[in-house]
Amino acid sequence: MSKSDLLGTGAAFSNARRSGGRSERGRAKAIAQGDVPAYELVRVLLEQVSPTPLNPRRNFGTDEEKTRFGEELRQAQLSACVVVSRSAYLGLWPDHESRIGSASYVLINGERRFRSALHVGLESLDFVVRDDLAGSRTDFIDHLLAENLEREDFDVIERARGVQQLVETCAEDGREHGAKSRAAERLGRSPSWVTNQLVLLELPDEIQLMLSSGDLPERDGRLLARAAKDRPGVGAAELLALLRANKEQEAQVKAAQKEILRDAQESVAVRAQDGASQAGGVTEPEQQAQQPARGFFGGYNMCGRGGGELLVRAY
């Protein structure tokens, strides 16, 4: 279990205090005087809390993992979950009323803790009520995604879905133009990074599952997304076949480059022994060894070698 699961992430719960039975009037006075922050730790029954339907995270661990985590929470909860009040949430998404049921609070951070506690039969947990995070739809989604991006176990497709939600939220109210740039600015990323996340959601479901499980690296997913864009309607099997062929070509080119470099080094050594080495400059074999290895996705493919030279063909 990662430290983030036990400790939580972000600053949503920092400097929070338990209400300790303070009346609403006393709490309001304390806040006005600056004696306490505008949010505090409260003990809430889990039946009064609903996870937000907007959370892009879908994987919360196996039953065994939830049991282990839930029992740890039974002993000690090291950080609070973060919620907004029902009224604050429905003020943003009134159409979600049936989806959150009669819950008094909607979860924005700590859903794995929440689900693990339910799994082992806990009745309540510590929460921080942060209605300030529900100032706008964009603020809410931004915080929801930012919290999850800090987690090591937030898989590639979950992250891409979260980025898509933020872009869609930034595009609301007729402001579609520049939505990706606004989302990137909020996340502290580049617009190209946002674009690279979104293209993963255009891949066939089979490949998305491979990305989610970690069986396919994100780098390969981006390569396949570019290949799919050039081949509308292509299936998962054909894309994976292209990827395998590309990797085989890359391996062949790298092997040929190593051989050329080894030949060049041996040639230089022989010339040095004969007193015929050239001072400075780069030999022709070394120049060949420095040529980039490129395949289906890069523009070049190795065709073979002839006369001691590496031949490439442009695509």
PDB file of C-alpha atoms in Angstrom:
ATOM      1  CA  MET A   1       0.000   0.000   0.000  1.00  0.00           C
ATOM      2  CA  SER A   2       1.376   3.391  -0.963  1.00  0.00           C
ATOM      3  CA  LYS A   3       1.914   6.199   1.527  1.00  0.00           C
ATOM      4  CA  SER A   4      -0.587   8.285  -0.406  1.00  0.00           C
ATOM      5  CA  ASP A   5      -3.310   5.765   0.412  1.00  0.00           C
ATOM      6  CA  LEU A   6      -2.592   6.100   4.127  1.00  0.00           C
ATOM      7  CA  LEU A   7      -1.733   9.764   4.258  1.00  0.00           C
ATOM      8  CA  GLY A   8      -3.848  11.182   1.459  1.00  0.00           C
ATOM      9  CA  THR A   9      -2.573  13.711  -1.049  1.00  0.00           C
ATOM     10  CA  GLY A  10      -2.730  17.434  -1.580  1.00  0.00           C
ATOM     11  CA  ALA A  11      -3.542  20.158   0.894  1.00  0.00           C
ATOM     12  CA  ALA A  12      -7.277  19.580   1.118  1.00  0.00           C
ATOM     13  CA  PHE A  13      -7.076  18.316   4.683  1.00  0.00           C
ATOM     14  CA  SER A  14      -4.073  20.250   5.992  1.00  0.00           C
ATOM     15  CA  ASN A  15      -4.502  22.372   9.127  1.00  0.00           C
ATOM     16  CA  ALA A  16      -7.969  20.946   9.703  1.00  0.00           C
ATOM     17  CA  ARG A  17      -9.297  20.481  13.229  1.00  0.00           C
ATOM     18  CA  ARG A  18     -12.059  18.468  14.781  1.00  0.00           C
ATOM     19  CA  SER A  19     -15.190  20.442  15.476  1.00  0.00           C
ATOM     20  CA  GLY A  20     -15.277  19.051  19.051  1.00  0.00           C
ATOM     21  CA  GLY A  21     -18.994  19.729  19.413  1.00  0.00           C
ATOM     22  CA  ARG A  22     -18.714  23.479  18.654  1.00  0.00           C
ATOM     23  CA  SER A  23     -22.072  25.011  17.787  1.00  0.00           C
ATOM     24  CA  GLU A  24     -22.612  26.485  14.330  1.00  0.00           C
ATOM     25  CA  ARG A  25     -22.796  29.975  15.826  1.00  0.00           C
ATOM     26  CA  GLY A  26     -19.598  29.429  17.815  1.00  0.00           C
ATOM     27  CA  ARG A  27     -17.866  27.985  14.772  1.00  0.00           C
ATOM     28  CA  ALA A  28     -18.910  30.936  12.590  1.00  0.00           C
ATOM     29  CA  LYS A  29     -17.563  33.358  15.201  1.00  0.00           C
ATOM     30  CA  ALA A  30     -14.281  31.439  15.457  1.00  0.00           C
ATOM     31  CA  ILE A  31     -13.871  31.498  11.678  1.00  0.00           C
ATOM     32  CA  ALA A  32     -14.582  35.256  11.539  1.00  0.00           C
ATOM     33  CA  GLN A  33     -11.940  35.843  14.206  1.00  0.00           C
ATOM     34  CA  GLY A  34      -9.435  33.665  12.355  1.00  0.00           C
ATOM     35  CA  ASP A  35      -9.192  31.180  15.228  1.00  0.00           C
ATOM     36  CA  VAL A  36      -9.959  28.147  13.033  1.00  0.00           C
ATOM     37  CA  PRO A  37      -9.888  27.469   9.282  1.00  0.00           C
ATOM     38  CA  ALA A  38     -13.101  27.570   7.288  1.00  0.00           C
ATOM     39  CA  TYR A  39     -13.193  23.775   7.329  1.00  0.00           C
ATOM     40  CA  GLU A  40     -12.747  21.228  10.075  1.00  0.00           C
ATOM     41  CA  LEU A  41     -12.557  17.495  10.647  1.00  0.00           C
ATOM     42  CA  VAL A  42     -15.941  15.936  11.255  1.00  0.00           C
ATOM     43  CA  ARG A  43     -16.920  12.353  11.975  1.00  0.00           C
ATOM     44  CA  VAL A  44     -19.534  11.314   9.430  1.00  0.00           C
ATOM     45  CA  LEU A  45     -21.521   8.113   8.988  1.00  0.00           C
ATOM     46  CA  LEU A  46     -20.572   6.443   5.721  1.00  0.00           C
ATOM     47  CA  GLU A  47     -24.240   6.043   4.824  1.00  0.00           C
ATOM     48  CA  GLN A  48     -24.441   9.836   4.607  1.00  0.00           C
ATOM     49  CA  VAL A  49     -21.683  10.015   1.961  1.00  0.00           C
ATOM     50  CA  SER A  50     -21.818   9.300  -1.769  1.00  0.00           C
ATOM     51  CA  PRO A  51     -18.793   9.117  -4.100  1.00  0.00           C
ATOM     52  CA  THR A  52     -18.960  11.600  -6.947  1.00  0.00           C
ATOM     53  CA  PRO A  53     -19.977   9.980 -10.247  1.00  0.00           C
ATOM     54  CA  LEU A  54     -17.319  12.169 -11.859  1.00  0.00           C
ATOM     55  CA  ASN A  55     -14.308  10.361 -10.392  1.00  0.00           C
ATOM     56  CA  PRO A  56     -12.317   8.965 -13.346  1.00  0.00           C
ATOM     57  CA  ARG A  57     -10.761   6.357 -11.069  1.00  0.00           C
ATOM     58  CA  ARG A  58     -12.384   2.925 -11.397  1.00  0.00           C
ATOM     59  CA  ASN A  59      -9.866   0.568  -9.812  1.00  0.00           C
ATOM     60  CA  PHE A  60      -9.933   0.651  -6.009  1.00  0.00           C
ATOM     61  CA  GLY A  61      -8.094  -2.604  -5.370  1.00  0.00           C
ATOM     62  CA  THR A  62      -9.043  -6.227  -4.939  1.00  0.00           C
ATOM     63  CA  ASP A  63     -11.254  -7.462  -2.124  1.00  0.00           C
ATOM     64  CA  GLU A  64      -8.145  -8.669  -0.326  1.00  0.00           C
ATOM     65  CA  GLU A  65      -6.492  -5.253  -0.623  1.00  0.00           C
ATOM     66  CA  LYS A  66      -9.634  -3.471   0.544  1.00  0.00           C
ATOM     67  CA  THR A  67      -9.879  -5.817   3.517  1.00  0.00           C
ATOM     68  CA  ARG A  68      -6.297  -5.132   4.534  1.00  0.00           C
ATOM     69  CA  PHE A  69      -6.666  -1.385   4.060  1.00  0.00           C
ATOM     70  CA  GLY A  70     -10.005  -1.323   5.856  1.00  0.00           C
ATOM     71  CA  GLU A  71      -8.580  -3.093   8.913  1.00  0.00           C
ATOM     72  CA  GLU A  72      -5.751  -0.567   9.023  1.00  0.00           C
ATOM     73  CA  LEU A  73      -8.350   2.204   8.964  1.00  0.00           C
ATOM     74  CA  ARG A  74     -10.141   0.485  11.829  1.00  0.00           C
ATOM     75  CA  GLN A  75      -6.958   0.834  13.893  1.00  0.00           C
ATOM     76  CA  ALA A  76      -6.104   4.392  12.821  1.00  0.00           C
ATOM     77  CA  GLN A  77      -7.158   6.781  10.075  1.00  0.00           C
ATOM     78  CA  LEU A  78      -4.083   8.859   9.358  1.00  0.00           C
ATOM     79  CA  SER A  79      -5.782  11.336   7.043  1.00  0.00           C
ATOM     80  CA  ALA A  80      -9.280  12.554   6.361  1.00  0.00           C
ATOM     81  CA  CYS A  81     -11.330  12.050   3.240  1.00  0.00           C
ATOM     82  CA  VAL A  82     -12.552  15.221   1.527  1.00  0.00           C
ATOM     83  CA  VAL A  83     -16.199  15.968   0.775  1.00  0.00           C
ATOM     84  CA  VAL A  84     -18.434  18.822  -0.284  1.00  0.00           C
ATOM     85  CA  SER A  85     -21.935  19.325   1.049  1.00  0.00           C
ATOM     86  CA  ARG A  86     -24.923  18.045  -0.875  1.00  0.00           C
ATOM     87  CA  SER A  87     -26.158  21.574  -1.602  1.00  0.00           C
ATOM     88  CA  ALA A  88     -22.761  22.713  -2.912  1.00  0.00           C
ATOM     89  CA  TYR A  89     -22.484  19.699  -5.206  1.00  0.00           C
ATOM     90  CA  LEU A  90     -26.006  19.889  -6.577  1.00  0.00           C
ATOM     91  CA  GLY A  91     -25.461  23.587  -7.157  1.00  0.00           C
ATOM     92  CA  LEU A  92     -22.947  22.499  -9.794  1.00  0.00           C
ATOM     93  CA  TRP A  93     -24.587  19.306 -11.060  1.00  0.00           C
ATOM     94  CA  PRO A  94     -28.322  19.398 -10.273  1.00  0.00           C
ATOM     95  CA  ASP A  95     -28.903  16.479 -12.668  1.00  0.00           C
ATOM     96  CA  HIS A  96     -26.853  14.229 -10.336  1.00  0.00           C
ATOM     97  CA  GLU A  97     -29.474  14.249  -7.577  1.00  0.00           C
ATOM     98  CA  SER A  98     -30.705  10.739  -8.363  1.00  0.00           C
ATOM     99  CA  ARG A  99     -27.133   9.473  -8.645  1.00  0.00           C
ATOM    100  CA  ILE A 100     -26.063  10.575  -5.165  1.00  0.00           C
ATOM    101  CA  GLY A 101     -29.345   9.560  -3.545  1.00  0.00           C
ATOM    102  CA  SER A 102     -30.092  11.054  -0.140  1.00  0.00           C
ATOM    103  CA  ALA A 103     -26.431  11.559   0.800  1.00  0.00           C
ATOM    104  CA  SER A 104     -25.619  14.668   2.802  1.00  0.00           C
ATOM    105  CA  TYR A 105     -22.059  14.828   1.432  1.00  0.00           C
ATOM    106  CA  VAL A 106     -20.340  13.996  -1.857  1.00  0.00           C
ATOM    107  CA  LEU A 107     -16.810  12.576  -1.855  1.00  0.00           C
ATOM    108  CA  ILE A 108     -14.104  14.362  -3.801  1.00  0.00           C
ATOM    109  CA  ASN A 109     -10.953  12.720  -2.404  1.00  0.00           C
ATOM    110  CA  GLY A 110     -10.389   9.448  -0.544  1.00  0.00           C
ATOM    111  CA  GLU A 111     -12.717   7.064  -2.362  1.00  0.00           C
ATOM    112  CA  ARG A 112     -10.420   4.097  -1.835  1.00  0.00           C
ATOM    113  CA  ARG A 113     -10.439   4.745   1.909  1.00  0.00           C
ATOM    114  CA  PHE A 114     -14.216   5.125   1.783  1.00  0.00           C
ATOM    115  CA  ARG A 115     -14.767   1.880  -0.149  1.00  0.00           C
ATOM    116  CA  SER A 116     -12.311  -0.061   2.004  1.00  0.00           C
ATOM    117  CA  ALA A 117     -14.064   1.124   5.164  1.00  0.00           C
ATOM    118  CA  LEU A 118     -17.425   0.013   3.764  1.00  0.00           C
ATOM    119  CA  HIS A 119     -15.912  -3.317   2.760  1.00  0.00           C
ATOM    120  CA  VAL A 120     -14.924  -4.187   6.346  1.00  0.00           C
ATOM    121  CA  GLY A 121     -18.112  -2.813   7.880  1.00  0.00           C
ATOM    122  CA  LEU A 122     -16.904   0.453   9.424  1.00  0.00           C
ATOM    123  CA  GLU A 123     -19.716   2.868  10.195  1.00  0.00           C
ATOM    124  CA  SER A 124     -17.909   6.200  10.008  1.00  0.00           C
ATOM    125  CA  LEU A 125     -14.689   7.984   9.053  1.00  0.00           C
ATOM    126  CA  ASP A 126     -13.119  11.414   9.466  1.00  0.00           C
ATOM    127  CA  PHE A 127     -13.936  13.876   6.692  1.00  0.00           C
ATOM    128  CA  VAL A 128     -13.066  17.444   5.799  1.00  0.00           C
ATOM    129  CA  VAL A 129     -15.934  19.455   4.344  1.00  0.00           C
ATOM    130  CA  ARG A 130     -14.531  21.695   1.595  1.00  0.00           C
ATOM    131  CA  ASP A 131     -17.344  23.567  -0.121  1.00  0.00           C
ATOM    132  CA  ASP A 132     -14.739  26.031  -1.352  1.00  0.00           C
ATOM    133  CA  LEU A 133     -13.640  23.350  -3.832  1.00  0.00           C
ATOM    134  CA  ALA A 134     -17.081  23.530  -5.431  1.00  0.00           C
ATOM    135  CA  GLY A 135     -16.866  27.151  -6.490  1.00  0.00           C
ATOM    136  CA  SER A 136     -17.254  26.112 -10.135  1.00  0.00           C
ATOM    137  CA  ARG A 137     -17.398  22.933 -12.173  1.00  0.00           C
ATOM    138  CA  THR A 138     -13.890  23.547 -13.437  1.00  0.00           C
ATOM    139  CA  ASP A 139     -12.531  24.015  -9.897  1.00  0.00           C
ATOM    140  CA  PHE A 140     -14.177  20.786  -8.758  1.00  0.00           C
ATOM    141  CA  ILE A 141     -12.897  18.671 -11.679  1.00  0.00           C
ATOM    142  CA  ASP A 142      -9.477  20.315 -11.474  1.00  0.00           C
ATOM    143  CA  HIS A 143      -9.089  19.355  -7.813  1.00  0.00           C
ATOM    144  CA  LEU A 144     -10.517  15.880  -8.352  1.00  0.00           C
ATOM    145  CA  LEU A 145      -8.022  15.190 -11.141  1.00  0.00           C
ATOM    146  CA  ALA A 146      -5.051  16.884  -9.468  1.00  0.00           C
ATOM    147  CA  GLU A 147      -5.476  14.728  -6.360  1.00  0.00           C
ATOM    148  CA  ASN A 148      -5.546  11.567  -8.466  1.00  0.00           C
ATOM    149  CA  LEU A 149      -2.619  12.530 -10.701  1.00  0.00           C
ATOM    150  CA  GLU A 150      -0.365  12.451  -7.639  1.00  0.00           C
ATOM    151  CA  ARG A 151      -1.133   8.769  -7.062  1.00  0.00           C
ATOM    152  CA  GLU A 152       1.282   6.194  -8.439  1.00  0.00           C
ATOM    153  CA  ASP A 153      -1.531   3.665  -9.033  1.00  0.00           C
ATOM    154  CA  PHE A 154      -3.701   6.003 -11.108  1.00  0.00           C
ATOM    155  CA  ASP A 155      -3.672   4.099 -14.407  1.00  0.00           C
ATOM    156  CA  VAL A 156      -3.136   5.621 -17.824  1.00  0.00           C
ATOM    157  CA  ILE A 157      -6.717   5.394 -19.082  1.00  0.00           C
ATOM    158  CA  GLU A 158      -8.204   6.669 -15.815  1.00  0.00           C
ATOM    159  CA  ARG A 159      -5.919   9.678 -16.078  1.00  0.00           C
ATOM    160  CA  ALA A 160      -6.909  10.244 -19.717  1.00  0.00           C
ATOM    161  CA  ARG A 161     -10.611  10.150 -18.774  1.00  0.00           C
ATOM    162  CA  GLY A 162      -9.982  12.702 -16.055  1.00  0.00           C
ATOM    163  CA  VAL A 163      -8.177  15.005 -18.469  1.00  0.00           C
ATOM    164  CA  GLN A 164     -11.058  14.633 -20.913  1.00  0.00           C
ATOM    165  CA  GLN A 165     -13.540  15.638 -18.203  1.00  0.00           C
ATOM    166  CA  LEU A 166     -11.523  18.741 -17.405  1.00  0.00           C
ATOM    167  CA  VAL A 167     -11.269  19.720 -21.081  1.00  0.00           C
ATOM    168  CA  GLU A 168     -15.034  19.245 -21.513  1.00  0.00           C
ATOM    169  CA  THR A 169     -15.696  21.348 -18.424  1.00  0.00           C
ATOM    170  CA  CYS A 170     -13.371  24.091 -19.700  1.00  0.00           C
ATOM    171  CA  ALA A 171     -15.269  24.004 -23.000  1.00  0.00           C
ATOM    172  CA  GLU A 172     -18.664  24.674 -21.407  1.00  0.00           C
ATOM    173  CA  ASP A 173     -20.646  27.860 -21.887  1.00  0.00           C
ATOM    174  CA  GLY A 174     -19.605  28.212 -25.512  1.00  0.00           C
ATOM    175  CA  ARG A 175     -15.890  28.485 -24.724  1.00  0.00           C
ATOM    176  CA  GLU A 176     -14.790  25.378 -26.621  1.00  0.00           C
ATOM    177  CA  HIS A 177     -11.957  27.203 -28.393  1.00  0.00           C
ATOM    178  CA  GLY A 178      -8.815  26.991 -26.288  1.00  0.00           C
ATOM    179  CA  ALA A 179     -10.298  24.461 -23.838  1.00  0.00           C
ATOM    180  CA  LYS A 180      -7.255  22.190 -24.091  1.00  0.00           C
ATOM    181  CA  SER A 181      -4.914  25.080 -23.358  1.00  0.00           C
ATOM    182  CA  ARG A 182      -6.960  26.156 -20.337  1.00  0.00           C
ATOM    183  CA  ALA A 183      -7.001  22.588 -19.036  1.00  0.00           C
ATOM    184  CA  ALA A 184      -3.254  22.297 -19.545  1.00  0.00           C
ATOM    185  CA  GLU A 185      -2.662  25.531 -17.656  1.00  0.00           C
ATOM    186  CA  ARG A 186      -4.728  24.313 -14.701  1.00  0.00           C
ATOM    187  CA  LEU A 187      -2.821  21.035 -14.587  1.00  0.00           C
ATOM    188  CA  GLY A 188       0.570  22.689 -15.013  1.00  0.00           C
ATOM    189  CA  ARG A 189       1.152  20.714 -18.210  1.00  0.00           C
ATOM    190  CA  SER A 190       1.656  21.543 -21.863  1.00  0.00           C
ATOM    191  CA  PRO A 191      -1.202  21.485 -24.409  1.00  0.00           C
ATOM    192  CA  SER A 192       0.624  18.698 -26.255  1.00  0.00           C
ATOM    193  CA  TRP A 193       0.586  16.584 -23.067  1.00  0.00           C
ATOM    194  CA  VAL A 194      -3.180  17.051 -22.853  1.00  0.00           C
ATOM    195  CA  THR A 195      -3.546  16.056 -26.508  1.00  0.00           C
ATOM    196  CA  ASN A 196      -1.433  12.934 -25.938  1.00  0.00           C
ATOM    197  CA  GLN A 197      -3.771  11.911 -23.114  1.00  0.00           C
ATOM    198  CA  LEU A 198      -6.931  12.382 -25.154  1.00  0.00           C
ATOM    199  CA  VAL A 199      -5.757  10.337 -28.158  1.00  0.00           C
ATOM    200  CA  LEU A 200      -5.423   7.257 -25.923  1.00  0.00           C
ATOM    201  CA  LEU A 201      -9.207   7.241 -25.528  1.00  0.00           C
ATOM    202  CA  GLU A 202      -9.575   6.815 -29.294  1.00  0.00           C
ATOM    203  CA  LEU A 203      -7.816   3.434 -29.230  1.00  0.00           C
ATOM    204  CA  PRO A 204      -9.808   0.176 -29.408  1.00  0.00           C
ATOM    205  CA  ASP A 205     -11.132  -1.052 -26.058  1.00  0.00           C
ATOM    206  CA  GLU A 206      -8.784  -4.048 -26.052  1.00  0.00           C
ATOM    207  CA  ILE A 207      -5.741  -1.794 -26.210  1.00  0.00           C
ATOM    208  CA  GLN A 208      -7.154   0.558 -23.574  1.00  0.00           C
ATOM    209  CA  LEU A 209      -7.509  -2.432 -21.237  1.00  0.00           C
ATOM    210  CA  MET A 210      -3.864  -3.334 -21.882  1.00  0.00           C
ATOM    211  CA  LEU A 211      -2.836   0.227 -21.005  1.00  0.00           C
ATOM    212  CA  SER A 212      -4.938   0.178 -17.825  1.00  0.00           C
ATOM    213  CA  SER A 213      -3.423  -3.098 -16.648  1.00  0.00           C
ATOM    214  CA  GLY A 214       0.115  -1.981 -17.424  1.00  0.00           C
ATOM    215  CA  ASP A 215       0.614  -4.735 -20.015  1.00  0.00           C
ATOM    216  CA  LEU A 216       1.238  -2.057 -22.645  1.00  0.00           C
ATOM    217  CA  PRO A 217       3.504   0.953 -21.903  1.00  0.00           C
ATOM    218  CA  GLU A 218       2.010   4.408 -22.379  1.00  0.00           C
ATOM    219  CA  ARG A 219       4.705   5.228 -24.939  1.00  0.00           C
ATOM    220  CA  ASP A 220       3.524   2.329 -27.118  1.00  0.00           C
ATOM    221  CA  GLY A 221      -0.063   3.454 -26.645  1.00  0.00           C
ATOM    222  CA  ARG A 222       0.773   6.877 -28.066  1.00  0.00           C
ATOM    223  CA  LEU A 223       2.522   5.253 -31.039  1.00  0.00           C
ATOM    224  CA  LEU A 224      -0.522   3.110 -31.735  1.00  0.00           C
ATOM    225  CA  ALA A 225      -2.813   6.135 -31.416  1.00  0.00           C
ATOM    226  CA  ARG A 226      -0.840   7.916 -34.145  1.00  0.00           C
ATOM    227  CA  ALA A 227      -0.923   4.782 -36.306  1.00  0.00           C
ATOM    228  CA  ALA A 228      -4.678   4.430 -35.793  1.00  0.00           C
ATOM    229  CA  LYS A 229      -5.210   8.036 -36.833  1.00  0.00           C
ATOM    230  CA  ASP A 230      -3.536   7.277 -40.177  1.00  0.00           C
ATOM    231  CA  ARG A 231      -5.575   4.075 -40.573  1.00  0.00           C
ATOM    232  CA  PRO A 232      -9.247   4.836 -39.782  1.00  0.00           C
ATOM    233  CA  GLY A 233     -11.185   1.764 -38.714  1.00  0.00           C
ATOM    234  CA  VAL A 234      -8.125  -0.369 -38.006  1.00  0.00           C
ATOM    235  CA  GLY A 235      -8.638  -3.028 -35.324  1.00  0.00           C
ATOM    236  CA  ALA A 236      -6.650  -3.862 -32.203  1.00  0.00           C
ATOM    237  CA  ALA A 237      -5.068  -6.980 -33.700  1.00  0.00           C
ATOM    238  CA  GLU A 238      -3.694  -5.109 -36.707  1.00  0.00           C
ATOM    239  CA  LEU A 239      -2.372  -2.280 -34.545  1.00  0.00           C
ATOM    240  CA  LEU A 240      -0.566  -4.702 -32.236  1.00  0.00           C
ATOM    241  CA  ALA A 241       0.876  -6.497 -35.274  1.00  0.00           C
ATOM    242  CA  LEU A 242       2.221  -3.163 -36.547  1.00  0.00           C
ATOM    243  CA  LEU A 243       3.750  -2.495 -33.139  1.00  0.00           C
ATOM    244  CA  ARG A 244       5.496  -5.884 -33.076  1.00  0.00           C
ATOM    245  CA  ALA A 245       6.837  -5.357 -36.593  1.00  0.00           C
ATOM    246  CA  ASN A 246       8.111  -1.902 -35.649  1.00  0.00           C
ATOM    247  CA  LYS A 247       9.912  -3.227 -32.572  1.00  0.00           C
ATOM    248  CA  GLU A 248      11.512  -5.990 -34.638  1.00  0.00           C
ATOM    249  CA  GLN A 249      12.745  -3.426 -37.157  1.00  0.00           C
ATOM    250  CA  GLU A 250      14.119  -1.212 -34.393  1.00  0.00           C
ATOM    251  CA  ALA A 251      15.973  -4.202 -32.950  1.00  0.00           C
ATOM    252  CA  GLN A 252      17.449  -5.045 -36.367  1.00  0.00           C
ATOM    253  CA  VAL A 253      18.567  -1.462 -36.976  1.00  0.00           C
ATOM    254  CA  LYS A 254      20.147  -1.208 -33.518  1.00  0.00           C
ATOM    255  CA  ALA A 255      21.969  -4.501 -34.063  1.00  0.00           C
ATOM    256  CA  ALA A 256      23.261  -3.265 -37.430  1.00  0.00           C
ATOM    257  CA  GLN A 257      24.395   0.020 -35.883  1.00  0.00           C
ATOM    258  CA  LYS A 258      26.298  -1.826 -33.178  1.00  0.00           C
ATOM    259  CA  GLU A 259      27.993  -3.956 -35.802  1.00  0.00           C
ATOM    260  CA  ILE A 260      28.977  -0.897 -37.851  1.00  0.00           C
ATOM    261  CA  LEU A 261      30.307   0.842 -34.764  1.00  0.00           C
ATOM    262  CA  ARG A 262      32.283  -2.233 -33.771  1.00  0.00           C
ATOM    263  CA  ASP A 263      33.751  -2.440 -37.310  1.00  0.00           C
ATOM    264  CA  ALA A 264      34.622   1.257 -37.134  1.00  0.00           C
ATOM    265  CA  GLN A 265      36.359   0.859 -33.794  1.00  0.00           C
ATOM    266  CA  GLU A 266      38.345  -2.110 -35.062  1.00  0.00           C
ATOM    267  CA  SER A 267      39.302  -0.165 -38.196  1.00  0.00           C
ATOM    268  CA  VAL A 268      40.508   2.797 -36.139  1.00  0.00           C
ATOM    269  CA  ALA A 269      42.529   0.487 -33.938  1.00  0.00           C
ATOM    270  CA  VAL A 270      44.202  -1.102 -36.984  1.00  0.00           C
ATOM    271  CA  ARG A 271      45.011   2.290 -38.488  1.00  0.00           C
ATOM    272  CA  ALA A 272      46.475   3.450 -35.203  1.00  0.00           C
ATOM    273  CA  GLN A 273      48.723   0.434 -35.136  1.00  0.00           C
ATOM    274  CA  ASP A 274      49.799   1.132 -38.714  1.00  0.00           C
ATOM    275  CA  GLY A 275      50.403   4.788 -37.927  1.00  0.00           C
ATOM    276  CA  ALA A 276      47.734   5.818 -40.409  1.00  0.00           C
ATOM    277  CA  SER A 277      44.984   7.061 -38.061  1.00  0.00           C
ATOM    278  CA  GLN A 278      43.487  10.387 -38.969  1.00  0.00           C
ATOM    279  CA  ALA A 279      43.580  13.155 -36.370  1.00  0.00           C
ATOM    280  CA  GLY A 280      40.118  14.577 -35.653  1.00  0.00           C
ATOM    281  CA  GLY A 281      37.092  14.071 -37.848  1.00  0.00           C
ATOM    282  CA  VAL A 282      34.719  11.133 -37.980  1.00  0.00           C
ATOM    283  CA  THR A 283      35.197   8.071 -40.164  1.00  0.00           C
ATOM    284  CA  GLU A 284      32.580   7.023 -42.697  1.00  0.00           C
ATOM    285  CA  PRO A 285      31.518   3.899 -40.730  1.00  0.00           C
ATOM    286  CA  GLU A 286      31.036   6.050 -37.635  1.00  0.00           C
ATOM    287  CA  GLN A 287      28.812   8.441 -39.600  1.00  0.00           C
ATOM    288  CA  GLN A 288      26.698   5.486 -40.688  1.00  0.00           C
ATOM    289  CA  ALA A 289      26.409   4.261 -37.096  1.00  0.00           C
ATOM    290  CA  GLN A 290      25.019   7.633 -36.039  1.00  0.00           C
ATOM    291  CA  GLN A 291      22.034   7.434 -38.425  1.00  0.00           C
ATOM    292  CA  PRO A 292      18.682   7.356 -36.520  1.00  0.00           C
ATOM    293  CA  ALA A 293      16.806   4.070 -36.238  1.00  0.00           C
ATOM    294  CA  ARG A 294      13.290   4.650 -37.493  1.00  0.00           C
ATOM    295  CA  GLY A 295      10.485   2.294 -38.449  1.00  0.00           C
ATOM    296  CA  PHE A 296       6.758   2.253 -39.184  1.00  0.00           C
ATOM    297  CA  PHE A 297       6.100   5.196 -36.872  1.00  0.00           C
ATOM    298  CA  GLY A 298       9.250   7.147 -37.603  1.00  0.00           C
ATOM    299  CA  GLY A 299       9.694   7.332 -41.384  1.00  0.00           C
ATOM    300  CA  TYR A 300      12.566   4.929 -42.114  1.00  0.00           C
ATOM    301  CA  ASN A 301      12.933   1.186 -42.361  1.00  0.00           C
ATOM    302  CA  MET A 302      16.091  -0.874 -42.683  1.00  0.00           C
ATOM    303  CA  CYS A 303      16.169  -2.757 -45.997  1.00  0.00           C
ATOM    304  CA  GLY A 304      19.446  -4.594 -45.533  1.00  0.00           C
ATOM    305  CA  ARG A 305      23.147  -4.067 -45.916  1.00  0.00           C
ATOM    306  CA  GLY A 306      25.244  -4.158 -49.039  1.00  0.00           C
ATOM    307  CA  GLY A 307      28.917  -3.536 -49.548  1.00  0.00           C
ATOM    308  CA  GLY A 308      29.385  -2.864 -45.838  1.00  0.00           C
ATOM    309  CA  GLU A 309      26.819  -0.015 -45.821  1.00  0.00           C
ATOM    310  CA  LEU A 310      23.517   0.335 -43.926  1.00  0.00           C
ATOM    311  CA  LEU A 311      20.672   0.935 -46.386  1.00  0.00           C
ATOM    312  CA  VAL A 312      17.455   2.678 -45.337  1.00  0.00           C
ATOM    313  CA  ARG A 313      14.251   3.304 -47.169  1.00  0.00           C
ATOM    314  CA  ALA A 314      12.074   6.378 -46.562  1.00  0.00           C
ATOM    315  CA  TYR A 315       8.363   5.862 -45.921  1.00  0.00           C
TER     316      TYR A 315
END
